[in-house]
PDB file of C-alpha atoms and ligand atoms in Angstrom:
ATOM      1  CA  UNK W   1     213.832 110.789 109.246  1.00  0.00           C
ATOM      2  CA  UNK W   2     217.525 111.797 109.262  1.00  0.00           C
ATOM      3  CA  UNK W   3     219.303 113.474 112.140  1.00  0.00           C
ATOM      4  CA  UNK W   4     221.399 116.495 111.208  1.00  0.00           C
ATOM      5  CA  UNK W   5     221.901 117.784 114.769  1.00  0.00           C
ATOM      6  CA  UNK W   6     225.309 119.454 115.256  1.00  0.00           C
ATOM      7  CA  UNK W   7     225.755 119.769 111.490  1.00  0.00           C
ATOM      8  CA  UNK W   8     226.052 123.001 109.558  1.00  0.00           C
ATOM      9  CA  UNK W   9     224.664 123.235 106.033  1.00  0.00           C
ATOM     10  CA  UNK W  10     225.046 125.956 103.397  1.00  0.00           C
ATOM     11  CA  UNK W  11     222.402 126.053 100.663  1.00  0.00           C
ATOM     12  CA  UNK W  12     222.739 128.386  97.672  1.00  0.00           C
ATOM     13  CA  UNK W  13     219.623 129.647  95.916  1.00  0.00           C
ATOM     14  CA  UNK W  14     217.700 129.216  99.161  1.00  0.00           C
ATOM     15  CA  UNK W  15     215.228 132.106  98.954  1.00  0.00           C
ATOM     16  CA  UNK W  16     212.625 130.105  97.047  1.00  0.00           C
ATOM     17  CA  UNK W  17     211.873 126.903  95.159  1.00  0.00           C
ATOM     18  CA  UNK W  18     213.966 123.795  95.700  1.00  0.00           C
ATOM     19  CA  UNK W  19     216.678 125.505  97.774  1.00  0.00           C
ATOM     20  CA  UNK W  20     214.159 126.941 100.215  1.00  0.00           C
ATOM     21  CA  UNK W  21     212.480 123.565 100.776  1.00  0.00           C
ATOM     22  CA  UNK W  22     215.860 121.850 101.206  1.00  0.00           C
ATOM     23  CA  UNK W  23     216.828 124.506 103.792  1.00  0.00           C
ATOM     24  CA  UNK W  24     213.541 124.084 105.673  1.00  0.00           C
ATOM     25  CA  UNK W  25     213.868 120.315 105.783  1.00  0.00           C
ATOM     26  CA  UNK W  26     217.529 120.343 106.834  1.00  0.00           C
ATOM     27  CA  UNK W  27     216.657 122.768 109.640  1.00  0.00           C
ATOM     28  CA  UNK W  28     213.675 120.664 110.684  1.00  0.00           C
ATOM     29  CA  UNK W  29     216.052 117.708 110.945  1.00  0.00           C
ATOM     30  CA  UNK W  30     218.344 119.663 113.292  1.00  0.00           C
ATOM     31  CA  UNK W  31     220.922 121.316 111.038  1.00  0.00           C
ATOM     32  CA  UNK W  32     222.076 124.892 111.397  1.00  0.00           C
ATOM     33  CA  UNK W  33     221.426 126.260 107.909  1.00  0.00           C
ATOM     34  CA  UNK W  34     223.023 129.151 106.035  1.00  0.00           C
ATOM     35  CA  UNK W  35     220.721 130.341 103.261  1.00  0.00           C
ATOM     36  CA  UNK W  36     222.246 132.192 100.302  1.00  0.00           C
ATOM     37  CA  UNK W  37     220.651 134.222  97.519  1.00  0.00           C
ATOM     38  CA  UNK W  38     221.141 137.540  95.697  1.00  0.00           C
ATOM     39  CA  UNK W  39     218.070 139.110  97.233  1.00  0.00           C
ATOM     40  CA  UNK W  40     218.693 140.145 100.849  1.00  0.00           C
ATOM     41  CA  UNK W  41     214.990 140.631 101.560  1.00  0.00           C
ATOM     42  CA  UNK W  42     213.867 137.277 100.137  1.00  0.00           C
ATOM     43  CA  UNK W  43     216.604 135.224 101.764  1.00  0.00           C
ATOM     44  CA  UNK W  44     216.112 136.912 105.141  1.00  0.00           C
ATOM     45  CA  UNK W  45     212.385 136.150 104.913  1.00  0.00           C
ATOM     46  CA  UNK W  46     213.105 132.477 104.187  1.00  0.00           C
ATOM     47  CA  UNK W  47     215.537 132.282 107.129  1.00  0.00           C
ATOM     48  CA  UNK W  48     213.066 134.022 109.427  1.00  0.00           C
ATOM     49  CA  UNK W  49     210.355 131.501 108.528  1.00  0.00           C
ATOM     50  CA  UNK W  50     212.713 128.693 109.552  1.00  0.00           C
ATOM     51  CA  UNK W  51     213.534 130.453 112.835  1.00  0.00           C
ATOM     52  CA  UNK W  52     209.817 130.972 113.515  1.00  0.00           C
ATOM     53  CA  UNK W  53     209.374 127.211 113.128  1.00  0.00           C
ATOM     54  CA  UNK W  54     212.099 126.640 115.753  1.00  0.00           C
ATOM     55  CA  UNK W  55     215.026 126.055 113.400  1.00  0.00           C
ATOM     56  CA  UNK W  56     218.471 127.633 113.297  1.00  0.00           C
ATOM     57  CA  UNK W  57     218.975 129.701 110.150  1.00  0.00           C
ATOM     58  CA  UNK W  58     221.232 132.509 108.966  1.00  0.00           C
ATOM     59  CA  UNK W  59     220.651 134.523 105.805  1.00  0.00           C
ATOM     60  CA  UNK W  60     223.510 135.602 103.549  1.00  0.00           C
ATOM     61  CA  UNK W  61     223.142 137.905 100.556  1.00  0.00           C
ATOM     62  CA  UNK W  62     225.615 136.936  97.850  1.00  0.00           C
ATOM     63  CA  UNK W  63     225.809 136.404  94.101  1.00  0.00           C
ATOM     64  CA  UNK W  64     227.542 133.037  93.772  1.00  0.00           C
ATOM     65  CA  UNK W  65     228.836 133.931  90.315  1.00  0.00           C
ATOM     66  CA  UNK W  66     230.847 136.905  91.613  1.00  0.00           C
ATOM     67  CA  UNK W  67     234.161 135.680  93.002  1.00  0.00           C
ATOM     68  CA  UNK W  68     234.796 138.892  94.937  1.00  0.00           C
ATOM     69  CA  UNK W  69     231.449 138.546  96.743  1.00  0.00           C
ATOM     70  CA  UNK W  70     232.040 134.864  97.541  1.00  0.00           C
ATOM     71  CA  UNK W  71     235.499 135.646  98.944  1.00  0.00           C
ATOM     72  CA  UNK W  72     234.231 138.642 100.914  1.00  0.00           C
ATOM     73  CA  UNK W  73     231.430 136.679 102.573  1.00  0.00           C
ATOM     74  CA  UNK W  74     233.498 133.603 103.386  1.00  0.00           C
ATOM     75  CA  UNK W  75     236.424 135.632 104.724  1.00  0.00           C
ATOM     76  CA  UNK W  76     234.090 137.664 106.964  1.00  0.00           C
ATOM     77  CA  UNK W  77     233.851 134.693 109.357  1.00  0.00           C
ATOM     78  CA  UNK W  78     236.473 132.090 108.355  1.00  0.00           C
ATOM     79  CA  UNK W  79     236.076 129.989 111.530  1.00  0.00           C
ATOM     80  CA  UNK W  80     232.359 129.575 110.855  1.00  0.00           C
ATOM     81  CA  UNK W  81     232.666 128.769 107.147  1.00  0.00           C
ATOM     82  CA  UNK W  82     235.491 126.247 107.819  1.00  0.00           C
ATOM     83  CA  UNK W  83     232.932 124.161 109.671  1.00  0.00           C
ATOM     84  CA  UNK W  84     230.351 123.596 106.958  1.00  0.00           C
ATOM     85  CA  UNK W  85     229.440 119.889 106.877  1.00  0.00           C
ATOM     86  CA  UNK W  86     226.948 119.990 104.005  1.00  0.00           C
ATOM     87  CA  UNK W  87     227.178 122.176 100.909  1.00  0.00           C
ATOM     88  CA  UNK W  88     224.183 122.220  98.578  1.00  0.00           C
ATOM     89  CA  UNK W  89     225.043 123.975  95.300  1.00  0.00           C
ATOM     90  CA  UNK W  90     221.525 124.736  94.118  1.00  0.00           C
ATOM     91  CA  UNK W  91     221.551 128.327  92.760  1.00  0.00           C
ATOM     92  CA  UNK W  92     220.671 128.232  89.089  1.00  0.00           C
ATOM     93  CA  UNK W  93     219.128 130.314  86.330  1.00  0.00           C
ATOM     94  CA  UNK W  94     217.859 129.867  82.769  1.00  0.00           C
ATOM     95  CA  UNK W  95     218.104 132.266  79.806  1.00  0.00           C
ATOM     96  CA  UNK W  96     216.491 130.186  77.074  1.00  0.00           C
ATOM     97  CA  UNK W  97     216.720 130.633  73.322  1.00  0.00           C
ATOM     98  CA  UNK W  98     217.775 128.795  70.207  1.00  0.00           C
ATOM     99  CA  UNK W  99     221.528 128.732  69.622  1.00  0.00           C
ATOM    100  CA  UNK W 100     221.360 130.755  66.405  1.00  0.00           C
ATOM    101  CA  UNK W 101     219.737 133.638  68.282  1.00  0.00           C
ATOM    102  CA  UNK W 102     221.377 133.230  71.673  1.00  0.00           C
ATOM    103  CA  UNK W 103     223.083 136.347  72.958  1.00  0.00           C
ATOM    104  CA  UNK W 104     226.613 135.924  74.273  1.00  0.00           C
ATOM    105  CA  UNK W 105     225.428 137.608  77.478  1.00  0.00           C
ATOM    106  CA  UNK W 106     222.769 134.893  77.998  1.00  0.00           C
ATOM    107  CA  UNK W 107     225.355 132.182  77.496  1.00  0.00           C
ATOM    108  CA  UNK W 108     227.777 133.835  79.944  1.00  0.00           C
ATOM    109  CA  UNK W 109     225.196 134.603  82.647  1.00  0.00           C
ATOM    110  CA  UNK W 110     223.969 131.022  82.805  1.00  0.00           C
ATOM    111  CA  UNK W 111     227.458 129.526  82.852  1.00  0.00           C
ATOM    112  CA  UNK W 112     228.609 132.092  85.420  1.00  0.00           C
ATOM    113  CA  UNK W 113     225.815 131.352  87.881  1.00  0.00           C
ATOM    114  CA  UNK W 114     225.341 127.624  87.344  1.00  0.00           C
ATOM    115  CA  UNK W 115     228.943 126.528  86.923  1.00  0.00           C
ATOM    116  CA  UNK W 116     231.394 129.239  88.019  1.00  0.00           C
ATOM    117  CA  UNK W 117     229.330 129.792  91.180  1.00  0.00           C
ATOM    118  CA  UNK W 118     229.564 126.139  92.133  1.00  0.00           C
ATOM    119  CA  UNK W 119     233.320 126.178  91.494  1.00  0.00           C
ATOM    120  CA  UNK W 120     233.955 129.351  93.548  1.00  0.00           C
ATOM    121  CA  UNK W 121     232.017 128.231  96.613  1.00  0.00           C
ATOM    122  CA  UNK W 122     233.073 124.605  96.599  1.00  0.00           C
ATOM    123  CA  UNK W 123     236.765 125.534  96.275  1.00  0.00           C
ATOM    124  CA  UNK W 124     236.497 127.585  99.473  1.00  0.00           C
ATOM    125  CA  UNK W 125     234.269 125.271 101.518  1.00  0.00           C
ATOM    126  CA  UNK W 126     235.995 121.978 100.661  1.00  0.00           C
ATOM    127  CA  UNK W 127     239.177 123.040 102.506  1.00  0.00           C
ATOM    128  CA  UNK W 128     237.461 122.822 105.892  1.00  0.00           C
ATOM    129  CA  UNK W 129     235.877 119.499 104.957  1.00  0.00           C
ATOM    130  CA  UNK W 130     239.282 118.098 103.973  1.00  0.00           C
ATOM    131  CA  UNK W 131     240.771 119.223 107.276  1.00  0.00           C
ATOM    132  CA  UNK W 132     237.927 117.669 109.270  1.00  0.00           C
ATOM    133  CA  UNK W 133     237.787 114.508 107.150  1.00  0.00           C
ATOM    134  CA  UNK W 134     234.030 114.818 106.671  1.00  0.00           C
ATOM    135  CA  UNK W 135     231.714 116.460 104.190  1.00  0.00           C
ATOM    136  CA  UNK W 136     228.755 116.140 101.890  1.00  0.00           C
ATOM    137  CA  UNK W 137     228.671 118.137  98.656  1.00  0.00           C
ATOM    138  CA  UNK W 138     225.356 117.971  96.806  1.00  0.00           C
ATOM    139  CA  UNK W 139     225.181 119.636  93.384  1.00  0.00           C
ATOM    140  CA  UNK W 140     221.849 120.264  91.704  1.00  0.00           C
ATOM    141  CA  UNK W 141     221.978 119.389  88.017  1.00  0.00           C
ATOM    142  CA  UNK W 142     218.956 118.655  85.791  1.00  0.00           C
ATOM    143  CA  UNK W 143     217.428 115.909  83.685  1.00  0.00           C
ATOM    144  CA  UNK W 144     218.198 118.084  80.649  1.00  0.00           C
ATOM    145  CA  UNK W 145     221.907 117.920  81.480  1.00  0.00           C
ATOM    146  CA  UNK W 146     221.560 114.192  80.743  1.00  0.00           C
ATOM    147  CA  UNK W 147     219.100 114.229  77.804  1.00  0.00           C
ATOM    148  CA  UNK W 148     219.585 117.621  76.139  1.00  0.00           C
ATOM    149  CA  UNK W 149     216.758 120.067  75.420  1.00  0.00           C
ATOM    150  CA  UNK W 150     216.237 122.386  72.458  1.00  0.00           C
ATOM    151  CA  UNK W 151     216.392 126.077  73.312  1.00  0.00           C
ATOM    152  CA  UNK W 152     218.667 125.537  76.294  1.00  0.00           C
ATOM    153  CA  UNK W 153     222.210 124.980  75.032  1.00  0.00           C
ATOM    154  CA  UNK W 154     223.575 127.302  77.717  1.00  0.00           C
ATOM    155  CA  UNK W 155     221.608 125.724  80.582  1.00  0.00           C
ATOM    156  CA  UNK W 156     222.180 122.149  79.368  1.00  0.00           C
ATOM    157  CA  UNK W 157     225.925 122.763  78.965  1.00  0.00           C
ATOM    158  CA  UNK W 158     226.058 124.131  82.516  1.00  0.00           C
ATOM    159  CA  UNK W 159     224.112 121.194  83.959  1.00  0.00           C
ATOM    160  CA  UNK W 160     226.186 118.597  82.074  1.00  0.00           C
ATOM    161  CA  UNK W 161     229.200 120.459  83.480  1.00  0.00           C
ATOM    162  CA  UNK W 162     227.811 120.052  86.992  1.00  0.00           C
ATOM    163  CA  UNK W 163     227.763 116.272  86.489  1.00  0.00           C
ATOM    164  CA  UNK W 164     231.372 116.213  85.265  1.00  0.00           C
ATOM    165  CA  UNK W 165     232.505 118.450  88.125  1.00  0.00           C
ATOM    166  CA  UNK W 166     230.728 116.151  90.605  1.00  0.00           C
ATOM    167  CA  UNK W 167     232.419 112.985  89.362  1.00  0.00           C
ATOM    168  CA  UNK W 168     235.898 114.524  89.181  1.00  0.00           C
ATOM    169  CA  UNK W 169     235.676 116.071  92.647  1.00  0.00           C
ATOM    170  CA  UNK W 170     234.217 112.857  94.089  1.00  0.00           C
ATOM    171  CA  UNK W 171     237.412 111.088  93.056  1.00  0.00           C
ATOM    172  CA  UNK W 172     239.634 113.886  94.389  1.00  0.00           C
ATOM    173  CA  UNK W 173     238.249 113.944  97.915  1.00  0.00           C
ATOM    174  CA  UNK W 174     237.036 110.381  98.528  1.00  0.00           C
ATOM    175  CA  UNK W 175     240.145 109.563 100.577  1.00  0.00           C
ATOM    176  CA  UNK W 176     239.097 112.360 102.980  1.00  0.00           C
ATOM    177  CA  UNK W 177     235.683 110.742 103.587  1.00  0.00           C
ATOM    178  CA  UNK W 178     233.902 113.485 101.684  1.00  0.00           C
ATOM    179  CA  UNK W 179     231.153 112.464  99.286  1.00  0.00           C
ATOM    180  CA  UNK W 180     230.187 114.506  96.223  1.00  0.00           C
ATOM    181  CA  UNK W 181     226.939 113.702  94.445  1.00  0.00           C
ATOM    182  CA  UNK W 182     224.492 115.307  92.055  1.00  0.00           C
ATOM    183  CA  UNK W 183     220.722 115.424  92.138  1.00  0.00           C
ATOM    184  CA  UNK W 184     219.010 115.596  88.745  1.00  0.00           C
ATOM    185  CA  UNK W 185     215.440 116.837  89.075  1.00  0.00           C
ATOM    186  CA  UNK W 186     213.016 116.536  86.196  1.00  0.00           C
ATOM    187  CA  UNK W 187     210.467 119.295  85.617  1.00  0.00           C
ATOM    188  CA  UNK W 188     209.627 120.549  89.089  1.00  0.00           C
ATOM    189  CA  UNK W 189     206.949 123.050  90.100  1.00  0.00           C
ATOM    190  CA  UNK W 190     208.833 126.252  91.048  1.00  0.00           C
ATOM    191  CA  UNK W 191     209.196 129.834  89.760  1.00  0.00           C
ATOM    192  CA  UNK W 192     211.603 128.426  87.159  1.00  0.00           C
ATOM    193  CA  UNK W 193     208.833 126.440  85.465  1.00  0.00           C
ATOM    194  CA  UNK W 194     205.803 128.556  86.367  1.00  0.00           C
ATOM    195  CA  UNK W 195     205.989 130.532  83.122  1.00  0.00           C
ATOM    196  CA  UNK W 196     205.441 127.416  81.003  1.00  0.00           C
ATOM    197  CA  UNK W 197     202.211 127.582  79.020  1.00  0.00           C
ATOM    198  CA  UNK W 198     199.591 125.142  80.285  1.00  0.00           C
ATOM    199  CA  UNK W 199     199.673 123.246  76.948  1.00  0.00           C
ATOM    200  CA  UNK W 200     203.439 122.751  77.373  1.00  0.00           C
ATOM    201  CA  UNK W 201     202.902 121.690  80.970  1.00  0.00           C
ATOM    202  CA  UNK W 202     200.285 119.096  79.910  1.00  0.00           C
ATOM    203  CA  UNK W 203     202.580 117.797  77.207  1.00  0.00           C
ATOM    204  CA  UNK W 204     205.423 117.529  79.715  1.00  0.00           C
ATOM    205  CA  UNK W 205     203.247 115.638  82.183  1.00  0.00           C
ATOM    206  CA  UNK W 206     202.219 113.134  79.555  1.00  0.00           C
ATOM    207  CA  UNK W 207     205.897 112.492  78.739  1.00  0.00           C
ATOM    208  CA  UNK W 208     206.601 111.578  82.366  1.00  0.00           C
ATOM    209  CA  UNK W 209     205.896 107.913  83.197  1.00  0.00           C
ATOM    210  CA  UNK W 210     204.589 108.935  86.651  1.00  0.00           C
ATOM    211  CA  UNK W 211     202.277 111.465  84.890  1.00  0.00           C
ATOM    212  CA  UNK W 212     202.958 114.516  87.024  1.00  0.00           C
ATOM    213  CA  UNK W 213     205.517 117.262  87.496  1.00  0.00           C
ATOM    214  CA  UNK W 214     207.866 116.982  90.468  1.00  0.00           C
ATOM    215  CA  UNK W 215     207.416 118.947  93.681  1.00  0.00           C
ATOM    216  CA  UNK W 216     210.065 120.686  95.753  1.00  0.00           C
ATOM    217  CA  UNK W 217     209.390 118.076  98.452  1.00  0.00           C
ATOM    218  CA  UNK W 218     210.263 115.257  96.000  1.00  0.00           C
ATOM    219  CA  UNK W 219     213.646 116.878  95.360  1.00  0.00           C
ATOM    220  CA  UNK W 220     214.331 117.856  98.988  1.00  0.00           C
ATOM    221  CA  UNK W 221     213.840 114.259 100.159  1.00  0.00           C
ATOM    222  CA  UNK W 222     216.567 113.147  97.751  1.00  0.00           C
ATOM    223  CA  UNK W 223     218.920 115.899  98.895  1.00  0.00           C
ATOM    224  CA  UNK W 224     218.460 114.992 102.571  1.00  0.00           C
ATOM    225  CA  UNK W 225     219.123 111.331 101.843  1.00  0.00           C
ATOM    226  CA  UNK W 226     222.331 111.951  99.901  1.00  0.00           C
ATOM    227  CA  UNK W 227     223.482 114.535 102.500  1.00  0.00           C
ATOM    228  CA  UNK W 228     222.912 112.156 105.422  1.00  0.00           C
ATOM    229  CA  UNK W 229     225.640 110.291 107.307  1.00  0.00           C
ATOM    230  CA  UNK W 230     223.816 107.114 106.276  1.00  0.00           C
ATOM    231  CA  UNK W 231     224.659 107.754 102.597  1.00  0.00           C
ATOM    232  CA  UNK W 232     228.406 107.597 103.307  1.00  0.00           C
ATOM    233  CA  UNK W 233     229.108 104.869 100.738  1.00  0.00           C
ATOM    234  CA  UNK W 234     227.550 106.786  97.819  1.00  0.00           C
ATOM    235  CA  UNK W 235     229.781 109.162  95.866  1.00  0.00           C
ATOM    236  CA  UNK W 236     230.044 110.422  92.281  1.00  0.00           C
ATOM    237  CA  UNK W 237     226.406 109.448  91.816  1.00  0.00           C
ATOM    238  CA  UNK W 238     223.657 111.249  89.900  1.00  0.00           C
ATOM    239  CA  UNK W 239     220.327 110.692  91.643  1.00  0.00           C
ATOM    240  CA  UNK W 240     217.433 111.142  89.210  1.00  0.00           C
ATOM    241  CA  UNK W 241     214.249 112.610  90.672  1.00  0.00           C
ATOM    242  CA  UNK W 242     212.288 112.880  87.452  1.00  0.00           C
ATOM    243  CA  UNK W 243     209.226 110.621  87.562  1.00  0.00           C
ATOM    244  CA  UNK W 244     210.942 108.231  85.163  1.00  0.00           C
ATOM    245  CA  UNK W 245     211.401 110.828  82.404  1.00  0.00           C
ATOM    246  CA  UNK W 246     214.994 109.726  81.895  1.00  0.00           C
ATOM    247  CA  UNK W 247     216.297 106.350  83.068  1.00  0.00           C
TER     248      UNK W 247
HETATM  249  P1  LIG P 301     214.020 129.143  91.358  1.00  0.00           P
HETATM  250  O1  LIG P 301     212.706 128.907  91.987  1.00  0.00           O
HETATM  251  O2  LIG P 301     214.124 130.074  90.199  1.00  0.00           O
HETATM  252  O3  LIG P 301     215.049 129.591  92.505  1.00  0.00           O
HETATM  253  C1  LIG P 301     216.377 129.878  92.189  1.00  0.00           C
HETATM  254  C2  LIG P 301     217.115 130.288  93.442  1.00  0.00           C
HETATM  255  O4  LIG P 301     218.479 130.586  93.109  1.00  0.00           O
HETATM  256  C3  LIG P 301     216.541 131.538  94.078  1.00  0.00           C
HETATM  257  O5  LIG P 301     216.660 131.445  95.470  1.00  0.00           O
HETATM  258  C4  LIG P 301     217.457 132.635  93.540  1.00  0.00           C
HETATM  259  O6  LIG P 301     217.414 133.747  94.417  1.00  0.00           O
HETATM  260  C5  LIG P 301     218.794 131.898  93.565  1.00  0.00           C
HETATM  261  N1  LIG P 301     219.825 132.440  92.676  1.00  0.00           N
HETATM  262  C6  LIG P 301     219.752 132.633  91.343  1.00  0.00           C
HETATM  263  N2  LIG P 301     220.902 133.148  90.891  1.00  0.00           N
HETATM  264  C7  LIG P 301     221.719 133.283  91.972  1.00  0.00           C
HETATM  265  C8  LIG P 301     223.042 133.764  92.146  1.00  0.00           C
HETATM  266  N3  LIG P 301     223.776 134.215  91.115  1.00  0.00           N
HETATM  267  N4  LIG P 301     223.567 133.755  93.393  1.00  0.00           N
HETATM  268  C9  LIG P 301     222.853 133.312  94.451  1.00  0.00           C
HETATM  269  N5  LIG P 301     221.601 132.835  94.350  1.00  0.00           N
HETATM  270  C10 LIG P 301     221.051 132.833  93.108  1.00  0.00           C
HETATM  271  O7  LIG P 301     214.675 127.775  90.838  1.00  0.00           O
HETATM  272  P2  LIG P 301     214.385 126.254  91.242  1.00  0.00           P
HETATM  273  O8  LIG P 301     213.428 125.722  90.269  1.00  0.00           O
HETATM  274  O9  LIG P 301     214.160 126.109  92.701  1.00  0.00           O
HETATM  275  O10 LIG P 301     215.804 125.626  90.856  1.00  0.00           O
HETATM  276  C11 LIG P 301     216.807 125.311  91.798  1.00  0.00           C
HETATM  277  C12 LIG P 301     217.878 124.474  91.112  1.00  0.00           C
HETATM  278  O11 LIG P 301     217.277 123.298  90.579  1.00  0.00           O
HETATM  279  C13 LIG P 301     218.555 125.178  89.932  1.00  0.00           C
HETATM  280  O12 LIG P 301     219.919 124.850  89.899  1.00  0.00           O
HETATM  281  C14 LIG P 301     217.849 124.591  88.737  1.00  0.00           C
HETATM  282  O13 LIG P 301     218.641 124.635  87.595  1.00  0.00           O
HETATM  283  C15 LIG P 301     217.593 123.176  89.220  1.00  0.00           C
HETATM  284  N6  LIG P 301     216.506 122.490  88.526  1.00  0.00           N
HETATM  285  C16 LIG P 301     215.246 122.977  88.533  1.00  0.00           C
HETATM  286  C17 LIG P 301     214.248 122.294  87.852  1.00  0.00           C
HETATM  287  C18 LIG P 301     212.826 122.775  87.807  1.00  0.00           C
HETATM  288  O14 LIG P 301     212.053 122.218  87.011  1.00  0.00           O
HETATM  289  N7  LIG P 301     212.428 123.721  88.609  1.00  0.00           N
HETATM  290  C19 LIG P 301     214.561 121.128  87.158  1.00  0.00           C
HETATM  291  C20 LIG P 301     215.856 120.656  87.171  1.00  0.00           C
HETATM  292  C21 LIG P 301     216.828 121.344  87.859  1.00  0.00           C
HETATM  293  P3  LIG P 301     217.794 135.249  93.943  1.00  0.00           P
HETATM  294  O15 LIG P 301     217.049 135.500  92.674  1.00  0.00           O
HETATM  295  O16 LIG P 301     217.406 136.109  95.101  1.00  0.00           O
HETATM  296  O17 LIG P 301     219.271 135.240  93.765  1.00  0.00           O
END
């Protein structure tokens, strides 16, 4: 559908779920893709599957929330990382619980991965985009960052933060022809939602106007669109992929 030949993409949280599907689809459309996750084995397996299908993929083991690791990886091959055209900030975790019982550690871990990680990587990668006067930054937020959700103050705060970060950065770099957008998935079938009880899942489905949970393909299509050259007049936008759950 879109042609990403000669473009280099970096996708965080690419070993499974949404990030893995986004990586597969970018590679299938011609991009050279760098897949990032904390697990070396899982991310290498995801990259190998892309290579087996004829794509160009490189696996990188890194915890996006650890500044020293981000710096170490990106400084290991500065020429390569200066040439990233598409950055998909997708790595994310949940540590749910009601505020009154939430451990400080659960608050910190979620903010560190979901928000600090995006800040650390984007700050490094954007420099090359500014120099080359081209770039697409795609940040994965969530429907709950727009609507709120009980039991997730840490996650919701991080995802609302992603939206604010997106809009501020979009204004900072627009003059350099770089677009910065967010994708807000609704409840999507991945490991993140697999632990939901089937009663909760049924209740969720019935609250979605399109009466189903999202798939990783639904989200990946939106990412590819907003990352394409064709979407060059869209910036600071939050694209909802939620079956109508929040409008
Ligand atoms: P997932 O299946 O749990 O996958 C998460 C990915 O992030 C994995 O590849 C994981 O690999 C990686 N990751 C986690 N922490 C990391 C870290 N510190 N550094 C590097 N990689 C890290 O999750 P998903 O459902 O695909 O979610 C992807 C994104 O979509 C997240 O930002 C999530 O908040 C958002 N989202 C999901 C849903 C949903 O319903 N699924 C809805 C709205 C938004 P390792 O464990 O190996 O690091």
